[in-house]
Amino acid sequence: MMDEKTFKTYYIPDYLKKYFDYEKIEHIKNGKKIIFEYAVFKDSFFEKGFSEFEEKALLTLKNAGIDDIVNNLDEVSARVLSSDFKELKETVEIISLMTGLTIKSVKQSIELEFLSSRAPEMKAALKNEFFDYKAMDGFKYNENLKGRVRIIPDSPIFGICSSNIPALPHLSIMRSFMTKNCIILKTSSGEPLFTPLYMRIFEEINSPLKDCALVICYKSDFTELTEKLIERSNIVIAYGGVSAEKFLAPKVLWPKKLIMHAHKLGFGIIGGGMYEGKNSEAAKKLIEAVAFDTVTFEQRACLAPHVYFYNEKNNAPVNEFIDELLSELEKMELKFPLPALAAEEIFSRKNFIDGLYFSMENVQILETVSKKSAVICASVGEFPVSCLNRTLFVVPYKGEKEILNIITPLKKYLQNVSLNVSAYEENFWLEKIGALGVSRICRAGKMPVPTMMWHHDGRCCLNELVKYCDYEENL
């Protein structure tokens, strides 16, 4: 029976298990009992185990060719995407209970993450960031240098994960392995199951990479443990909010490196002439794309739109656009059922929507029949931050300056923009948005599905994890 099975919240290579104790804790979710087993560090891990992990993992990675590493990662991705993976099916059911996301949404999240985690995408990302990704295997000639270059891992890495997108933590492991780094990953207590399962597949296929990562789950208020792991690491990758950033920034000091993926905001722009009316095939595709952006990940990702700005010039009336969008959201509710929100989340969402009538002028709130998806049409002077879970603002505008006045004060927090404008407007918006620090611009319908080559938060995701050694042999 599902409620009697014990689910492991950790992955520990066999040679390190002697450094841990184990405890089981019961959780009740929606009336179902779930038993989680947690691993607990012994003092001996920090006395001897960490060094043993670092030494063995780095030797394993050094001896592995980068193509072999990519092929192993690809084999694991294929296993996750296969239809006969029984253990994944069980894990998805528990993730659904833990996060409130429906089983179908969890499956979609995992699929979207891993469709872009295949060998061609990995090799493209390596080639995009490194002059020659084979330089991970040894010195390679660089024509610009007139000498040879070696790319060197900057291990060990300590990763801190969030639970907003199922399967997202695998990115930290995958990027670490692609740069021949070992990693200790702390998962979120809100979703601690997928990443250990991901690592167990490396065991299943007998990949040497099984010895190069350790996955652990513990409460975030165990700050002493976090500080110990920071102390022993060269790089810290962290997903989290403002409080996490405030905690980590003063603790990860040079020469250590903090790669912080904090809260960011996404939005979309629909320029003049881009929505002709409901009878247009192009308009229909645009509506479907905007709905997909809104529903995927339930807007819980930094990629998701909080608002779509809608040009009133040379477009169908904004109310027609919203009516069609609501109709498409109704269809999406059937295709991808809504998440099971906790009572306090339901109250908070309702309170947020009701409160808009008192905090905004010229606001119009339209909901689907279920009242679980909403489109809010408003004239605003500030960026409207959504309460998420299929609640999208549509803000009409007449001139570009209106949008720039709204988004410029938030340039520190902008991340992903869906840009849907004419060729005449495109260069203007590319220059303006790019100057504000936005790290990704795409079309509607592509917001949730970046490629591995995306510079997340404007960074080179792989280059940040390595160092270089240049041999100027011909100078």
Tab-separated table of C-alpha atoms in Angstrom:
chain	number	residue	atom	x	y	z
A	1	MET	CA	0.000	0.000	0.000
A	2	MET	CA	1.245	3.500	-0.828
A	3	ASP	CA	0.710	4.830	2.687
A	4	GLU	CA	2.876	2.050	4.177
A	5	LYS	CA	5.889	2.482	1.947
A	6	THR	CA	8.928	4.370	3.175
A	7	PHE	CA	10.291	6.984	0.783
A	8	LYS	CA	13.945	7.980	1.045
A	9	THR	CA	14.686	11.690	1.077
A	10	TYR	CA	18.401	11.176	0.491
A	11	TYR	CA	20.912	9.629	-1.827
A	12	ILE	CA	24.232	8.562	-0.337
A	13	PRO	CA	26.906	6.629	-2.269
A	14	ASP	CA	27.631	3.241	-0.701
A	15	TYR	CA	31.118	4.205	0.459
A	16	LEU	CA	29.724	7.121	2.492
A	17	LYS	CA	26.814	5.388	4.257
A	18	LYS	CA	28.965	4.678	7.320
A	19	TYR	CA	28.963	8.422	8.044
A	20	PHE	CA	25.196	8.679	8.499
A	21	ASP	CA	22.426	7.627	10.834
A	22	TYR	CA	18.830	7.294	9.631
A	23	GLU	CA	15.437	8.228	11.039
A	24	LYS	CA	11.845	7.829	9.875
A	25	ILE	CA	9.199	10.516	10.228
A	26	GLU	CA	5.486	10.206	9.445
A	27	HIS	CA	3.716	12.949	7.492
A	28	ILE	CA	-0.025	13.287	6.990
A	29	LYS	CA	-1.065	14.849	3.682
A	30	ASN	CA	-4.723	14.988	2.644
A	31	GLY	CA	-5.512	12.252	5.141
A	32	LYS	CA	-2.782	9.937	3.842
A	33	LYS	CA	0.126	8.768	5.906
A	34	ILE	CA	3.507	9.045	4.239
A	35	ILE	CA	6.677	7.758	5.844
A	36	PHE	CA	9.872	9.575	4.930
A	37	GLU	CA	13.320	8.341	5.865
A	38	TYR	CA	15.958	10.995	6.467
A	39	ALA	CA	19.740	10.686	6.662
A	40	VAL	CA	21.485	12.410	9.572
A	41	PHE	CA	25.139	13.421	9.447
A	42	LYS	CA	27.459	11.863	11.991
A	43	ASP	CA	30.269	14.038	13.280
A	44	SER	CA	32.685	11.731	11.490
A	45	PHE	CA	31.417	12.944	8.106
A	46	PHE	CA	33.001	16.341	8.640
A	47	GLU	CA	36.060	14.796	10.269
A	48	LYS	CA	36.776	12.234	7.529
A	49	GLY	CA	33.796	11.628	5.254
A	50	PHE	CA	33.808	14.944	3.394
A	51	SER	CA	37.444	14.516	2.404
A	52	GLU	CA	36.787	10.931	1.335
A	53	PHE	CA	33.850	12.072	-0.796
A	54	GLU	CA	35.829	14.864	-2.418
A	55	GLU	CA	38.850	12.667	-3.156
A	56	LYS	CA	36.914	9.726	-4.632
A	57	ALA	CA	34.398	11.812	-6.567
A	58	LEU	CA	36.983	14.083	-8.155
A	59	LEU	CA	39.184	11.157	-9.159
A	60	THR	CA	36.168	9.452	-10.731
A	61	LEU	CA	35.221	12.594	-12.650
A	62	LYS	CA	38.806	13.253	-13.729
A	63	ASN	CA	39.102	9.751	-15.185
A	64	ALA	CA	35.786	10.017	-17.037
A	65	GLY	CA	35.736	11.500	-20.526
A	66	ILE	CA	33.318	14.386	-20.964
A	67	ASP	CA	31.506	12.523	-23.751
A	68	ASP	CA	31.049	9.535	-21.438
A	69	ILE	CA	29.645	11.829	-18.743
A	70	VAL	CA	27.182	13.382	-21.196
A	71	ASN	CA	26.140	9.935	-22.438
A	72	ASN	CA	25.533	8.734	-18.859
A	73	LEU	CA	23.457	11.837	-18.124
A	74	ASP	CA	21.526	11.287	-21.340
A	75	GLU	CA	20.799	7.658	-20.424
A	76	VAL	CA	19.398	8.777	-17.074
A	77	SER	CA	17.246	11.430	-18.784
A	78	ALA	CA	15.899	8.785	-21.157
A	79	ARG	CA	15.014	6.591	-18.179
A	80	VAL	CA	13.098	9.433	-16.524
A	81	LEU	CA	11.169	10.022	-19.741
A	82	SER	CA	10.359	6.346	-20.284
A	83	SER	CA	6.803	5.147	-19.752
A	84	ASP	CA	7.669	1.994	-17.767
A	85	PHE	CA	9.392	3.609	-14.782
A	86	LYS	CA	7.297	2.276	-11.881
A	87	GLU	CA	9.261	3.974	-9.095
A	88	LEU	CA	8.853	7.352	-10.777
A	89	LYS	CA	5.083	6.850	-10.937
A	90	GLU	CA	4.963	6.255	-7.169
A	91	THR	CA	7.204	9.243	-6.516
A	92	VAL	CA	5.055	11.510	-8.691
A	93	GLU	CA	1.999	10.586	-6.605
A	94	ILE	CA	3.776	11.663	-3.407
A	95	ILE	CA	5.150	14.836	-4.990
A	96	SER	CA	1.574	15.684	-5.960
A	97	LEU	CA	0.453	15.236	-2.359
A	98	MET	CA	3.347	17.303	-1.015
A	99	THR	CA	3.123	20.221	-3.437
A	100	GLY	CA	-0.595	20.323	-4.210
A	101	LEU	CA	0.179	20.088	-7.923
A	102	THR	CA	-1.898	17.540	-9.780
A	103	ILE	CA	-0.242	14.333	-10.947
A	104	LYS	CA	-0.630	15.503	-14.533
A	105	SER	CA	1.101	18.818	-13.761
A	106	VAL	CA	3.959	17.085	-11.943
A	107	LYS	CA	4.450	14.757	-14.900
A	108	GLN	CA	4.418	17.711	-17.278
A	109	SER	CA	7.016	19.568	-15.181
A	110	ILE	CA	9.333	16.567	-15.146
A	111	GLU	CA	8.877	15.994	-18.860
A	112	LEU	CA	9.620	19.627	-19.748
A	113	GLU	CA	12.762	19.596	-17.599
A	114	PHE	CA	14.126	16.399	-19.104
A	115	LEU	CA	13.227	16.958	-22.736
A	116	SER	CA	15.859	19.703	-22.643
A	117	SER	CA	18.313	17.491	-20.716
A	118	ARG	CA	19.335	15.182	-23.542
A	119	ALA	CA	22.786	14.707	-25.075
A	120	PRO	CA	22.334	17.113	-28.027
A	121	GLU	CA	21.194	19.902	-25.680
A	122	MET	CA	24.046	19.233	-23.233
A	123	LYS	CA	26.677	19.243	-25.979
A	124	ALA	CA	25.201	22.420	-27.450
A	125	ALA	CA	25.399	24.105	-24.036
A	126	LEU	CA	29.013	23.004	-23.542
A	127	LYS	CA	29.992	24.250	-26.998
A	128	ASN	CA	28.133	27.498	-26.390
A	129	GLU	CA	30.098	28.306	-23.225
A	130	PHE	CA	33.512	26.706	-23.798
A	131	PHE	CA	35.884	27.260	-26.727
A	132	ASP	CA	36.290	23.459	-26.781
A	133	TYR	CA	34.369	21.374	-24.277
A	134	LYS	CA	36.940	18.599	-24.659
A	135	ALA	CA	39.222	20.911	-22.674
A	136	MET	CA	37.459	19.398	-19.661
A	137	ASP	CA	39.520	16.265	-20.469
A	138	GLY	CA	42.903	17.963	-20.843
A	139	PHE	CA	44.799	20.817	-22.502
A	140	LYS	CA	43.396	21.745	-25.909
A	141	TYR	CA	44.796	24.186	-28.456
A	142	ASN	CA	43.143	27.602	-28.586
A	143	GLU	CA	43.835	29.555	-31.766
A	144	ASN	CA	43.159	32.926	-30.100
A	145	LEU	CA	45.710	32.211	-27.379
A	146	LYS	CA	48.188	30.521	-29.719
A	147	GLY	CA	48.522	28.029	-26.911
A	148	ARG	CA	46.709	25.352	-24.990
A	149	VAL	CA	43.980	25.711	-22.391
A	150	ARG	CA	42.695	23.395	-19.684
A	151	ILE	CA	39.286	23.820	-18.077
A	152	ILE	CA	39.420	22.837	-14.405
A	153	PRO	CA	36.483	22.030	-12.084
A	154	ASP	CA	36.062	24.237	-9.025
A	155	SER	CA	34.814	21.548	-6.622
A	156	PRO	CA	33.266	20.908	-4.263
A	157	ILE	CA	29.850	22.457	-4.869
A	158	PHE	CA	27.075	22.806	-2.299
A	159	GLY	CA	23.572	23.260	-3.717
A	160	ILE	CA	20.411	24.470	-1.970
A	161	CYS	CA	17.149	23.712	-3.783
A	162	SER	CA	13.600	25.008	-3.830
A	163	SER	CA	10.400	23.015	-4.359
A	164	ASN	CA	8.485	25.252	-6.771
A	165	ILE	CA	9.232	23.145	-9.871
A	166	PRO	CA	9.393	19.353	-9.601
A	167	ALA	CA	12.662	17.978	-11.051
A	168	LEU	CA	14.375	21.380	-11.179
A	169	PRO	CA	17.132	20.355	-8.684
A	170	HIS	CA	18.518	17.856	-11.181
A	171	LEU	CA	19.916	20.842	-13.105
A	172	SER	CA	22.457	21.551	-10.365
A	173	ILE	CA	23.649	17.944	-10.444
A	174	MET	CA	23.709	17.770	-14.237
A	175	ARG	CA	25.666	21.012	-14.584
A	176	SER	CA	28.089	19.890	-11.874
A	177	PHE	CA	28.787	16.606	-13.650
A	178	MET	CA	29.105	18.354	-17.033
A	179	THR	CA	31.900	20.449	-15.517
A	180	LYS	CA	33.421	17.467	-13.633
A	181	ASN	CA	32.472	18.851	-10.229
A	182	CYS	CA	31.242	16.830	-7.274
A	183	ILE	CA	28.216	18.199	-5.430
A	184	ILE	CA	26.326	17.932	-2.152
A	185	LEU	CA	22.719	18.950	-2.709
A	186	LYS	CA	20.262	19.987	-0.001
A	187	THR	CA	16.712	19.445	-1.230
A	188	SER	CA	13.655	21.308	0.000
A	189	SER	CA	11.541	19.641	2.662
A	190	GLY	CA	8.567	20.657	0.498
A	191	GLU	CA	9.691	18.191	-2.210
A	192	PRO	CA	12.582	15.942	-1.173
A	193	LEU	CA	11.928	12.835	-3.296
A	194	PHE	CA	12.664	13.357	-6.967
A	195	THR	CA	16.367	14.171	-6.717
A	196	PRO	CA	17.320	11.057	-4.694
A	197	LEU	CA	15.393	8.997	-7.250
A	198	TYR	CA	17.313	10.735	-10.051
A	199	MET	CA	20.633	9.742	-8.469
A	200	ARG	CA	19.496	6.143	-7.903
A	201	ILE	CA	19.154	5.774	-11.673
A	202	PHE	CA	22.919	6.275	-11.947
A	203	GLU	CA	23.234	3.278	-9.621
A	204	GLU	CA	20.743	1.344	-11.731
A	205	ILE	CA	22.819	1.821	-14.900
A	206	ASN	CA	26.074	1.310	-12.968
A	207	SER	CA	27.419	4.724	-13.915
A	208	PRO	CA	30.561	5.880	-12.084
A	209	LEU	CA	28.735	9.180	-11.547
A	210	LYS	CA	26.789	7.441	-8.781
A	211	ASP	CA	29.758	8.186	-6.490
A	212	CYS	CA	29.974	11.898	-7.326
A	213	ALA	CA	26.897	13.422	-5.668
A	214	LEU	CA	25.288	13.315	-2.258
A	215	VAL	CA	21.644	14.377	-1.776
A	216	ILE	CA	20.376	15.275	1.676
A	217	CYS	CA	17.257	16.825	3.194
A	218	TYR	CA	17.156	18.677	6.490
A	219	LYS	CA	15.259	21.616	7.949
A	220	SER	CA	16.431	25.035	6.783
A	221	ASP	CA	16.667	26.259	10.359
A	222	PHE	CA	19.568	23.839	10.924
A	223	THR	CA	21.839	26.732	10.046
A	224	GLU	CA	24.918	25.269	11.723
A	225	LEU	CA	24.849	22.324	9.320
A	226	THR	CA	24.449	24.647	6.331
A	227	GLU	CA	27.406	26.722	7.538
A	228	LYS	CA	29.575	23.605	7.805
A	229	LEU	CA	28.748	22.601	4.240
A	230	ILE	CA	29.439	26.139	2.997
A	231	GLU	CA	32.768	26.131	4.808
A	232	ARG	CA	33.904	22.980	2.990
A	233	SER	CA	32.696	24.086	-0.469
A	234	ASN	CA	34.142	26.373	-3.135
A	235	ILE	CA	30.844	27.194	-4.848
A	236	VAL	CA	27.333	27.519	-3.414
A	237	ILE	CA	24.365	27.326	-5.801
A	238	ALA	CA	21.152	28.422	-4.108
A	239	TYR	CA	17.516	28.839	-5.108
A	240	GLY	CA	15.457	30.893	-2.686
A	241	GLY	CA	13.940	34.175	-1.687
A	242	VAL	CA	15.124	37.368	-0.066
A	243	SER	CA	15.658	35.769	3.360
A	244	ALA	CA	17.826	32.997	1.882
A	245	GLU	CA	19.916	35.555	0.030
A	246	LYS	CA	20.382	37.637	3.197
A	247	PHE	CA	21.497	34.542	5.110
A	248	LEU	CA	23.916	33.268	2.470
A	249	ALA	CA	25.531	36.447	1.144
A	250	PRO	CA	27.632	37.250	4.254
A	251	LYS	CA	28.638	33.593	4.687
A	252	VAL	CA	29.850	32.835	1.164
A	253	LEU	CA	32.817	35.154	0.963
A	254	TRP	CA	35.707	35.348	-1.516
A	255	PRO	CA	37.379	33.175	-2.694
A	256	LYS	CA	34.153	31.169	-2.462
A	257	LYS	CA	31.447	31.924	-5.005
A	258	LEU	CA	27.702	32.309	-4.431
A	259	ILE	CA	25.467	31.631	-7.432
A	260	MET	CA	22.137	32.872	-6.130
A	261	HIS	CA	18.935	32.274	-8.076
A	262	ALA	CA	16.586	34.516	-6.112
A	263	HIS	CA	13.007	35.585	-6.805
A	264	LYS	CA	12.514	37.051	-10.280
A	265	LEU	CA	9.555	38.342	-12.277
A	266	GLY	CA	8.350	37.473	-15.779
A	267	PHE	CA	5.965	39.349	-18.044
A	268	GLY	CA	4.759	39.515	-21.625
A	269	ILE	CA	4.159	42.209	-24.244
A	270	ILE	CA	1.602	42.034	-27.054
A	271	GLY	CA	2.285	44.832	-29.494
A	272	GLY	CA	-0.007	46.564	-31.942
A	273	GLY	CA	-1.366	44.440	-34.764
A	274	MET	CA	-0.543	41.158	-33.030
A	275	TYR	CA	-4.124	40.266	-32.015
A	276	GLU	CA	-6.516	40.875	-34.899
A	277	GLY	CA	-9.529	39.211	-33.320
A	278	LYS	CA	-10.964	35.862	-32.390
A	279	ASN	CA	-11.590	34.773	-35.971
A	280	SER	CA	-7.906	34.918	-36.859
A	281	GLU	CA	-5.847	31.710	-36.782
A	282	ALA	CA	-2.803	33.681	-35.587
A	283	ALA	CA	-4.885	35.194	-32.779
A	284	LYS	CA	-6.060	31.745	-31.706
A	285	LYS	CA	-2.461	30.506	-31.485
A	286	LEU	CA	-1.484	33.580	-29.470
A	287	ILE	CA	-4.295	32.965	-26.972
A	288	GLU	CA	-3.271	29.311	-26.595
A	289	ALA	CA	0.341	30.360	-26.065
A	290	VAL	CA	-0.476	32.925	-23.371
A	291	ALA	CA	-2.647	30.375	-21.546
A	292	PHE	CA	0.174	27.810	-21.708
A	293	ASP	CA	2.607	30.327	-20.193
A	294	THR	CA	0.144	30.969	-17.366
A	295	VAL	CA	-0.806	27.378	-16.547
A	296	THR	CA	2.593	25.668	-16.745
A	297	PHE	CA	4.233	25.313	-13.319
A	298	GLU	CA	1.142	27.162	-11.967
A	299	GLN	CA	3.163	30.405	-12.369
A	300	ARG	CA	5.466	29.251	-9.552
A	301	ALA	CA	8.613	29.642	-11.637
A	302	CYS	CA	10.714	32.740	-12.278
A	303	LEU	CA	9.939	32.054	-15.942
A	304	ALA	CA	6.201	32.599	-15.531
A	305	PRO	CA	4.276	35.774	-16.455
A	306	HIS	CA	2.651	37.900	-13.799
A	307	VAL	CA	1.260	40.259	-16.428
A	308	TYR	CA	0.790	40.603	-20.149
A	309	PHE	CA	0.874	44.198	-21.425
A	310	TYR	CA	-1.628	44.607	-24.282
A	311	ASN	CA	-1.400	47.377	-26.861
A	312	GLU	CA	-4.806	48.908	-27.503
A	313	LYS	CA	-3.708	50.344	-30.852
A	314	ASN	CA	-4.358	48.266	-33.985
A	315	ASN	CA	-5.578	45.299	-31.928
A	316	ALA	CA	-9.013	43.922	-31.175
A	317	PRO	CA	-10.540	45.391	-27.984
A	318	VAL	CA	-8.835	44.178	-24.820
A	319	ASN	CA	-12.109	42.731	-23.479
A	320	GLU	CA	-12.329	40.436	-26.506
A	321	PHE	CA	-8.756	39.282	-25.894
A	322	ILE	CA	-9.571	38.541	-22.237
A	323	ASP	CA	-12.817	36.722	-23.076
A	324	GLU	CA	-10.938	34.429	-25.461
A	325	LEU	CA	-8.158	33.924	-22.924
A	326	LEU	CA	-10.681	32.945	-20.246
A	327	SER	CA	-12.239	30.467	-22.654
A	328	GLU	CA	-8.814	28.913	-23.279
A	329	LEU	CA	-8.094	28.779	-19.531
A	330	GLU	CA	-11.378	26.867	-19.128
A	331	LYS	CA	-10.074	24.292	-21.627
A	332	MET	CA	-6.751	24.156	-19.798
A	333	GLU	CA	-8.540	23.364	-16.545
A	334	LEU	CA	-9.876	20.217	-18.197
A	335	LYS	CA	-6.540	19.312	-19.749
A	336	PHE	CA	-4.437	20.188	-16.693
A	337	PRO	CA	-6.576	20.176	-13.524
A	338	LEU	CA	-5.835	22.854	-10.978
A	339	PRO	CA	-3.600	22.283	-7.948
A	340	ALA	CA	-5.066	21.305	-4.598
A	341	LEU	CA	-4.383	24.435	-2.575
A	342	ALA	CA	-4.253	24.367	1.192
A	343	ALA	CA	-7.059	26.167	3.023
A	344	GLU	CA	-4.802	29.104	3.880
A	345	GLU	CA	-3.683	29.358	0.234
A	346	ILE	CA	-7.299	29.430	-0.954
A	347	PHE	CA	-8.133	32.156	1.578
A	348	SER	CA	-5.018	34.144	0.657
A	349	ARG	CA	-5.814	33.967	-3.063
A	350	LYS	CA	-9.438	35.019	-2.556
A	351	ASN	CA	-8.366	37.814	-0.232
A	352	PHE	CA	-5.831	39.003	-2.811
A	353	ILE	CA	-8.372	39.096	-5.628
A	354	ASP	CA	-11.109	40.720	-3.529
A	355	GLY	CA	-8.640	43.278	-2.233
A	356	LEU	CA	-7.850	44.506	-5.742
A	357	TYR	CA	-11.146	46.366	-5.854
A	358	PHE	CA	-9.922	48.498	-2.960
A	359	SER	CA	-6.271	48.883	-4.000
A	360	MET	CA	-6.583	49.514	-7.755
A	361	GLU	CA	-8.517	51.913	-9.938
A	362	ASN	CA	-10.196	50.776	-13.163
A	363	VAL	CA	-9.873	47.112	-12.304
A	364	GLN	CA	-11.972	44.367	-13.853
A	365	ILE	CA	-11.717	40.808	-12.516
A	366	LEU	CA	-12.941	37.961	-14.691
A	367	GLU	CA	-12.845	34.346	-13.585
A	368	THR	CA	-13.512	30.953	-15.089
A	369	VAL	CA	-16.642	29.066	-14.041
A	370	SER	CA	-14.660	27.243	-11.355
A	371	LYS	CA	-13.318	30.606	-10.108
A	372	LYS	CA	-9.893	28.968	-9.942
A	373	SER	CA	-8.403	30.807	-12.925
A	374	ALA	CA	-8.588	34.575	-13.225
A	375	VAL	CA	-7.676	37.334	-15.644
A	376	ILE	CA	-7.439	40.772	-14.100
A	377	CYS	CA	-7.665	43.772	-16.414
A	378	ALA	CA	-6.286	46.896	-14.789
A	379	SER	CA	-4.736	50.253	-15.519
A	380	VAL	CA	-1.702	50.416	-13.277
A	381	GLY	CA	1.302	52.594	-12.581
A	382	GLU	CA	3.326	49.862	-10.898
A	383	PHE	CA	4.177	46.284	-11.814
A	384	PRO	CA	1.211	44.081	-10.762
A	385	VAL	CA	2.568	41.043	-8.930
A	386	SER	CA	0.224	38.072	-9.232
A	387	CYS	CA	-0.802	35.761	-6.383
A	388	LEU	CA	0.117	32.957	-8.863
A	389	ASN	CA	-1.874	29.748	-9.441
A	390	ARG	CA	-3.424	30.879	-12.737
A	391	THR	CA	-4.009	34.511	-11.914
A	392	LEU	CA	-2.824	36.715	-14.781
A	393	PHE	CA	-2.956	40.485	-15.099
A	394	VAL	CA	-3.655	42.045	-18.491
A	395	VAL	CA	-2.660	45.716	-18.583
A	396	PRO	CA	-3.737	47.764	-21.629
A	397	TYR	CA	-1.310	50.393	-22.902
A	398	LYS	CA	-1.125	52.927	-25.731
A	399	GLY	CA	2.555	53.850	-25.785
A	400	GLU	CA	5.848	52.134	-24.986
A	401	LYS	CA	6.705	54.699	-22.325
A	402	GLU	CA	3.815	53.443	-20.164
A	403	ILE	CA	5.412	49.992	-19.929
A	404	LEU	CA	8.938	51.338	-19.411
A	405	ASN	CA	7.734	53.467	-16.502
A	406	ILE	CA	6.279	50.345	-14.891
A	407	ILE	CA	9.141	47.887	-15.434
A	408	THR	CA	12.210	50.132	-15.011
A	409	PRO	CA	11.990	50.435	-11.192
A	410	LEU	CA	12.028	46.623	-10.999
A	411	LYS	CA	14.974	46.023	-13.321
A	412	LYS	CA	16.846	44.161	-10.570
A	413	TYR	CA	14.090	41.528	-10.492
A	414	LEU	CA	13.199	41.059	-14.162
A	415	GLN	CA	13.959	37.673	-15.715
A	416	ASN	CA	11.883	36.345	-18.618
A	417	VAL	CA	9.904	38.319	-21.202
A	418	SER	CA	7.492	37.055	-23.829
A	419	LEU	CA	7.865	39.589	-26.653
A	420	ASN	CA	5.184	39.552	-29.339
A	421	VAL	CA	5.537	42.676	-31.460
A	422	SER	CA	5.898	43.624	-35.109
A	423	ALA	CA	9.271	43.630	-36.846
A	424	TYR	CA	9.062	47.448	-36.754
A	425	GLU	CA	8.934	47.473	-32.938
A	426	GLU	CA	11.239	44.535	-32.249
A	427	ASN	CA	14.639	46.268	-32.144
A	428	PHE	CA	13.292	49.019	-29.893
A	429	TRP	CA	12.061	46.513	-27.337
A	430	LEU	CA	15.149	44.302	-27.550
A	431	GLU	CA	17.384	47.252	-26.723
A	432	LYS	CA	15.173	48.595	-23.924
A	433	ILE	CA	14.489	45.230	-22.273
A	434	GLY	CA	18.055	44.006	-22.641
A	435	ALA	CA	19.379	47.168	-20.977
A	436	LEU	CA	17.155	46.477	-17.957
A	437	GLY	CA	18.938	43.187	-17.269
A	438	VAL	CA	16.324	40.750	-18.562
A	439	SER	CA	18.125	37.448	-19.170
A	440	ARG	CA	15.717	35.810	-21.636
A	441	ILE	CA	13.357	37.051	-24.352
A	442	CYS	CA	11.105	34.609	-26.191
A	443	ARG	CA	7.709	34.307	-27.867
A	444	ALA	CA	4.424	33.561	-26.098
A	445	GLY	CA	4.101	29.860	-25.375
A	446	LYS	CA	7.853	29.455	-24.861
A	447	MET	CA	8.201	31.080	-21.444
A	448	PRO	CA	8.292	27.787	-19.467
A	449	VAL	CA	10.638	25.930	-21.838
A	450	PRO	CA	14.103	27.521	-22.062
A	451	THR	CA	16.925	25.624	-23.705
A	452	MET	CA	20.012	24.495	-21.804
A	453	MET	CA	21.856	27.382	-23.448
A	454	TRP	CA	19.813	29.978	-21.552
A	455	HIS	CA	21.999	32.198	-19.402
A	456	HIS	CA	19.968	31.759	-16.201
A	457	ASP	CA	19.914	35.075	-14.310
A	458	GLY	CA	22.251	36.370	-17.010
A	459	ARG	CA	25.054	33.966	-16.042
A	460	CYS	CA	27.030	31.375	-17.964
A	461	CYS	CA	25.695	28.410	-16.046
A	462	LEU	CA	28.636	26.097	-16.828
A	463	ASN	CA	31.468	28.622	-17.037
A	464	GLU	CA	30.621	29.803	-13.522
A	465	LEU	CA	31.574	26.342	-12.214
A	466	VAL	CA	35.100	26.120	-13.615
A	467	LYS	CA	38.524	27.777	-13.725
A	468	TYR	CA	40.981	28.024	-16.607
A	469	CYS	CA	44.671	27.275	-17.006
A	470	ASP	CA	46.399	28.787	-20.065
A	471	TYR	CA	49.683	27.444	-21.502
A	472	GLU	CA	51.182	30.150	-23.694
A	473	GLU	CA	53.497	27.792	-25.531
A	474	ASN	CA	53.952	29.905	-28.667
A	475	LEU	CA	54.275	33.369	-27.132
